[in-house]
Coordinates of C-alpha atoms in Angstrom, one line a residue:
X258 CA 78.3 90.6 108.1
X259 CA 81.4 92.6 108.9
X260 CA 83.7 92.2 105.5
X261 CA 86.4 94.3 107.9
X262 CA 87.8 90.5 108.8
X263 CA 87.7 89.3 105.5
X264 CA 89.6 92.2 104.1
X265 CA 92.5 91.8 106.8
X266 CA 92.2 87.7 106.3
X267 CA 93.0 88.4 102.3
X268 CA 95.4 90.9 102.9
X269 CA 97.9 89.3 105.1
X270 CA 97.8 85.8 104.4
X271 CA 97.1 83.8 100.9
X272 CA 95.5 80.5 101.9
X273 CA 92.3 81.9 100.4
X274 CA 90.9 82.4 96.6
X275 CA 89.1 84.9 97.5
X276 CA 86.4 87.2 99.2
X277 CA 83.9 84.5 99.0
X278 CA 86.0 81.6 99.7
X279 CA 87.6 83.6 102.9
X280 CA 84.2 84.2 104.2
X281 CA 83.0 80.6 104.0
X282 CA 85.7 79.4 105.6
X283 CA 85.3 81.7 108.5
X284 CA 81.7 81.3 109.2
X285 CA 82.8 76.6 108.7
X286 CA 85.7 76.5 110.8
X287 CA 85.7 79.6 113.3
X288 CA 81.3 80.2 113.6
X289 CA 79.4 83.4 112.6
X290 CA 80.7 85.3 115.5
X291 CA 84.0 85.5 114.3
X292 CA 82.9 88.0 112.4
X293 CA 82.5 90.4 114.7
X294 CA 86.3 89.5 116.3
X295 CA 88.4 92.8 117.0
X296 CA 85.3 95.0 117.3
X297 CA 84.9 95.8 120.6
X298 CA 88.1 98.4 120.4
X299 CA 87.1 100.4 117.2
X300 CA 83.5 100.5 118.9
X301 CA 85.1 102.3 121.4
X302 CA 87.2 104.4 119.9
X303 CA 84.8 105.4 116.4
X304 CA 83.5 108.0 118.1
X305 CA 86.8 110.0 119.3
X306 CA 88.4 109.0 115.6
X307 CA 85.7 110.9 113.4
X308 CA 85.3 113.6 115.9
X309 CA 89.2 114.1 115.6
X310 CA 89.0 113.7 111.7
X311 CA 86.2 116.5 111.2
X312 CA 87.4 119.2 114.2
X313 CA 90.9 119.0 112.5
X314 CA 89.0 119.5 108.7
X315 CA 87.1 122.5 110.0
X316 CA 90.0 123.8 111.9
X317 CA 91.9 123.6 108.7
X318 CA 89.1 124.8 106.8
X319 CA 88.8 128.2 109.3
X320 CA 92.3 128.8 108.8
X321 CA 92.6 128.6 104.7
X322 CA 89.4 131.1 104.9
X323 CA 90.3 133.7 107.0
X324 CA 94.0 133.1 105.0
X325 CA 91.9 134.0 101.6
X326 CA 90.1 136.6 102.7
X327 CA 92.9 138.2 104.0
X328 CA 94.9 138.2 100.9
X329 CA 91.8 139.5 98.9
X330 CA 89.2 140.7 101.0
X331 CA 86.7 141.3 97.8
X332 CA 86.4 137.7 96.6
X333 CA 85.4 134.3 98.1
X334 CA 86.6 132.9 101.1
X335 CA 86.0 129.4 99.7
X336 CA 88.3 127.1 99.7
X337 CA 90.4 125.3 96.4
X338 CA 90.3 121.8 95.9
X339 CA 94.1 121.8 97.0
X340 CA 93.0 123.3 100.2
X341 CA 90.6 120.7 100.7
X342 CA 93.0 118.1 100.0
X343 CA 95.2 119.1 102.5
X344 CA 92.4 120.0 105.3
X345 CA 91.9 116.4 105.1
X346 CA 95.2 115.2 104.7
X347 CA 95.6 116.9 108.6
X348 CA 92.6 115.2 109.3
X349 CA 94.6 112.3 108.6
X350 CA 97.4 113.0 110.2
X351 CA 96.2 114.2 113.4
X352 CA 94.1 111.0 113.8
X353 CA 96.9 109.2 113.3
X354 CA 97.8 108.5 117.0
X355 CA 94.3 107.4 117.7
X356 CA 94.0 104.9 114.4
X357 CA 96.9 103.5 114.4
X358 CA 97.2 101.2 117.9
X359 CA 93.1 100.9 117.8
X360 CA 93.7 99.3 114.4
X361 CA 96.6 97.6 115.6
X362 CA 94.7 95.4 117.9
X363 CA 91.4 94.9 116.1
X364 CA 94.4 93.1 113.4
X365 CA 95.7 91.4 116.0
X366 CA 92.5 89.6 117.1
X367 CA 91.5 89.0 113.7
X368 CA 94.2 87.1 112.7
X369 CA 94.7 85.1 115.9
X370 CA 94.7 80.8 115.8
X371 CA 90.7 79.8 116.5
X372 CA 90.2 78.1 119.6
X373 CA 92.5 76.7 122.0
X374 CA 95.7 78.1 119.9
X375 CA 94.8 81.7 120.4
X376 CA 96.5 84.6 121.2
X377 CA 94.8 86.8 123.3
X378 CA 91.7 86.7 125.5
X379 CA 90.8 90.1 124.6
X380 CA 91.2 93.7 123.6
X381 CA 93.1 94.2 127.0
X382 CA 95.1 91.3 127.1
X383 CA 96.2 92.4 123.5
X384 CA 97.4 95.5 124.2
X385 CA 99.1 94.0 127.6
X386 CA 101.0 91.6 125.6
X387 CA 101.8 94.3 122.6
X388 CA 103.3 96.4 125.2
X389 CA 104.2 100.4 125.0
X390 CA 107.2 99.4 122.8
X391 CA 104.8 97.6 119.8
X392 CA 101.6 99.2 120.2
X393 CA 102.6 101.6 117.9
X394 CA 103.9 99.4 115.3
X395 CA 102.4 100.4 111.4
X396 CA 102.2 104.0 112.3
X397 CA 104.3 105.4 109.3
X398 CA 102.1 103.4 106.5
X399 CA 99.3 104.4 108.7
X400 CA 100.6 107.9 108.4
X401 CA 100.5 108.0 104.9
X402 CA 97.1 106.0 104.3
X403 CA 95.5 108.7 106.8
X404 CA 96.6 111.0 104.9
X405 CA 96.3 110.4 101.1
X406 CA 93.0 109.1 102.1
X407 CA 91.5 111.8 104.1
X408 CA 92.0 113.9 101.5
X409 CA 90.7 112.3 99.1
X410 CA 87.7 111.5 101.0
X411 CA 86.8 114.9 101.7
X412 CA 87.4 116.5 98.4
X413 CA 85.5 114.2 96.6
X414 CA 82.4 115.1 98.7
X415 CA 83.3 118.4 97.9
X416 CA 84.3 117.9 94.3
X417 CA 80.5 116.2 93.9
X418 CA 78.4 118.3 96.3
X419 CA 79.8 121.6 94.5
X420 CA 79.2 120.2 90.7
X421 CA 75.6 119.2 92.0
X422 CA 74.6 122.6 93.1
X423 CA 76.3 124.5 90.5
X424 CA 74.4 122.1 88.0
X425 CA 71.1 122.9 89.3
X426 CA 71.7 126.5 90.6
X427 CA 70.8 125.8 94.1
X428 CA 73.0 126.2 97.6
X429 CA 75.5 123.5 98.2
X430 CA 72.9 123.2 101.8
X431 CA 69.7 122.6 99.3
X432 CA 71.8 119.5 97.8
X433 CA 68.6 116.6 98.6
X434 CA 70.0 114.0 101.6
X435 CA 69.9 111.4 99.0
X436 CA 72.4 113.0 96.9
X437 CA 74.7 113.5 99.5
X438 CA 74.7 109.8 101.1
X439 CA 75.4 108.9 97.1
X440 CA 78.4 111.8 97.6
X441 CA 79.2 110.9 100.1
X442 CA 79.1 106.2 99.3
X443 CA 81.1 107.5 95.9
X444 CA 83.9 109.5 98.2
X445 CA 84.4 106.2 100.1
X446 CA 85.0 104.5 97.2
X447 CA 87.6 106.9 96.2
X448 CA 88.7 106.7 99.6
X449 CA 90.3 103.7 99.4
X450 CA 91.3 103.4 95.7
X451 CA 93.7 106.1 96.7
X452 CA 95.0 104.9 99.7
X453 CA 94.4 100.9 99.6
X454 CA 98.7 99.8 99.0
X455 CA 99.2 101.7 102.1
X456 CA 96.5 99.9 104.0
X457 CA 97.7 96.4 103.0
X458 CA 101.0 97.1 103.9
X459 CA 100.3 98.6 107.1
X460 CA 97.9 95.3 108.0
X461 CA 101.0 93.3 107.0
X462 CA 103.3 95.1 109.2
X463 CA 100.9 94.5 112.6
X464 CA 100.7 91.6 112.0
X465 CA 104.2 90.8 111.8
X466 CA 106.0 89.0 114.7
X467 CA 108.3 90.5 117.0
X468 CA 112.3 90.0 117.3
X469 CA 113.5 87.2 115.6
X470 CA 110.0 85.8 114.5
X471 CA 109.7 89.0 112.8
X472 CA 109.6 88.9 109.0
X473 CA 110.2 92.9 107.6
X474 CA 112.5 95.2 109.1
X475 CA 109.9 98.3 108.4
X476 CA 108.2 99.9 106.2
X477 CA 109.8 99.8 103.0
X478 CA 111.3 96.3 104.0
X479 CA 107.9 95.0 103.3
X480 CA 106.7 96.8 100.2
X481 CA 110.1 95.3 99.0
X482 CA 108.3 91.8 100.0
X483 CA 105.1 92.4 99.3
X484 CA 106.6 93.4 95.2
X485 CA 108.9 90.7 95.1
X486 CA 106.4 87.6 96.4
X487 CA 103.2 89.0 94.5
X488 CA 103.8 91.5 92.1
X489 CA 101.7 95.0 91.8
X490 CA 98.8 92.6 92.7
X491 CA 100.0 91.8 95.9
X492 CA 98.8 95.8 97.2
X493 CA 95.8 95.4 95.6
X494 CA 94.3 91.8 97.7
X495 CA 91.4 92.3 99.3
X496 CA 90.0 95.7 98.0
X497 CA 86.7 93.8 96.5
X498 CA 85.1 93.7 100.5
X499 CA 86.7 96.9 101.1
X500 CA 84.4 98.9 98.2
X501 CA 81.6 96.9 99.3
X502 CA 82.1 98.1 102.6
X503 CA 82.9 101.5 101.9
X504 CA 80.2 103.0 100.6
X505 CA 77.4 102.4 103.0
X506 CA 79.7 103.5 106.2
X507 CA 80.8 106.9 104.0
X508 CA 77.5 107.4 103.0
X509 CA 76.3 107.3 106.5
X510 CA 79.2 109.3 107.8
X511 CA 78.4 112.2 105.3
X512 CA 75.0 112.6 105.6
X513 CA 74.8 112.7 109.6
X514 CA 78.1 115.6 109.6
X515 CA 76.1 117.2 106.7
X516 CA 72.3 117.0 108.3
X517 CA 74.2 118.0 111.8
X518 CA 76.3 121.2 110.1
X519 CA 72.8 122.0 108.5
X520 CA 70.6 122.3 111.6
X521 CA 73.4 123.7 113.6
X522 CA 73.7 126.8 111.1

């Protein structure tokens, strides 16, 4: 089951109780494919996301070593955790442009009336009817989700793949494959504690109406709502799916970078 649609569904509206009672409703009134609505864009565009995310960590990660070993040429060229935090953080914000409008639309078809009230026929229509002008819209809480969680996801891993191997006095590269899809499940989780009021607010924004139908003036505009209509809670609805979620797709993404990095050293 994809829980990516019951995440957004809890997140921007409140005519569920919860995880469980979103999903049943989905799968009674809209069918079991409508699970899988908004995925044919991310599907596309996975692929160029994490290869932006990792070539703009190692690029980031090449520049703070060479930086380190030129300011002392005797000691380590690894990194500090700070320095991993803001390699990812780059990540983040490099991938931005790419995230932001693929995420955009997969919201939009999400959260579209079932049957003859929808939207939008399709990915393409979508983005027809958003238009150059509001393709773009969520990109500064996207921003700052990218960020904060990008660099927390990677230096996590890092935090836990170092601690392992210093524990048992082997190579970080000797760390067993099942240790770092556990890393790598736990820096997902982590992930998204980090970054999650970000998220909800920028799911909020897109899917916001436009011009007069449109509820928040911006970014801050809506975390104003968001406080005022639900509390602290209100940034918090929907992380249950998004933890369960997390940690097999991180786990996965970790361990194929990690096996690939391995075999191409």
């Amino acid at each position: 089951m994809n829980l990516y649609i019951v995440k957004v569904r809890l997140q921007t509206t409140q005519q569920y109780t919860g995880a469980i009672d979103c999903a049943s409703k989905i799968l009674k009134n809209e069918g079991a494919l409508a699970f899988y609505k908004g995925t044919l864009t991310p599907l596309i565009g996975i692929g160029a996301c994490v290869s932006v995310q990792f070539g703009a960590f190692h690029y980031m990660r090449r520049r703070f070593e060479s930086q380190n070993l030129a300011s002392n040429p005797l000691a380590s060229s690894d990194l500090s955790y700070t320095q991993y935090y803001l390699c990812g953080a780059f990540a983040g914000i490099v991938n931005t442009p790419l995230s932001s409008p693929i995420e955009h639309v997969r919201i939009r078809l999400q959260t579209q009336p079932h049957g003859a009230g929808r939207l939008y026929a399709g990915p393409l229509d979508c983005i027809r009817q958003l238009g150059t002008r509001n393709i773009y819209r969520g990109t500064l809480p996207t921003l700052f989700r990218e960020a904060q969680a990008y660099g927390i996801w990677f230096t996590t891993f890092e935090w836990l793949m170092r601690k392992d191997a210093a524990r048992l006095g082997v190579r970080r590269e000797d760390v067993p494959t099942w240790k770092v899809a556990f890393y790598g499940g736990l820096a997902g989780e982590a992930l998204w504690l980090g970054s999650y009021p970000f998220d909800v607010i920028k799911s909020r924004m897109q899917t916001d109406g436009f011009g007069d139908k449109a509820r928040y003036r911006g970014f801050l505009d809506c975390v104003r709502h968001t406080y005022r209509g639900e509390g602290a809670m209100g940034f918090w609805r929907g992380i249950g799916p998004t933890l369960v979620r997390a940690m097999p797709v991180s786990a996965g993404t970790f361990v194929t970078v990690e096996l690939t990095m391995r075999l191409i050293r």
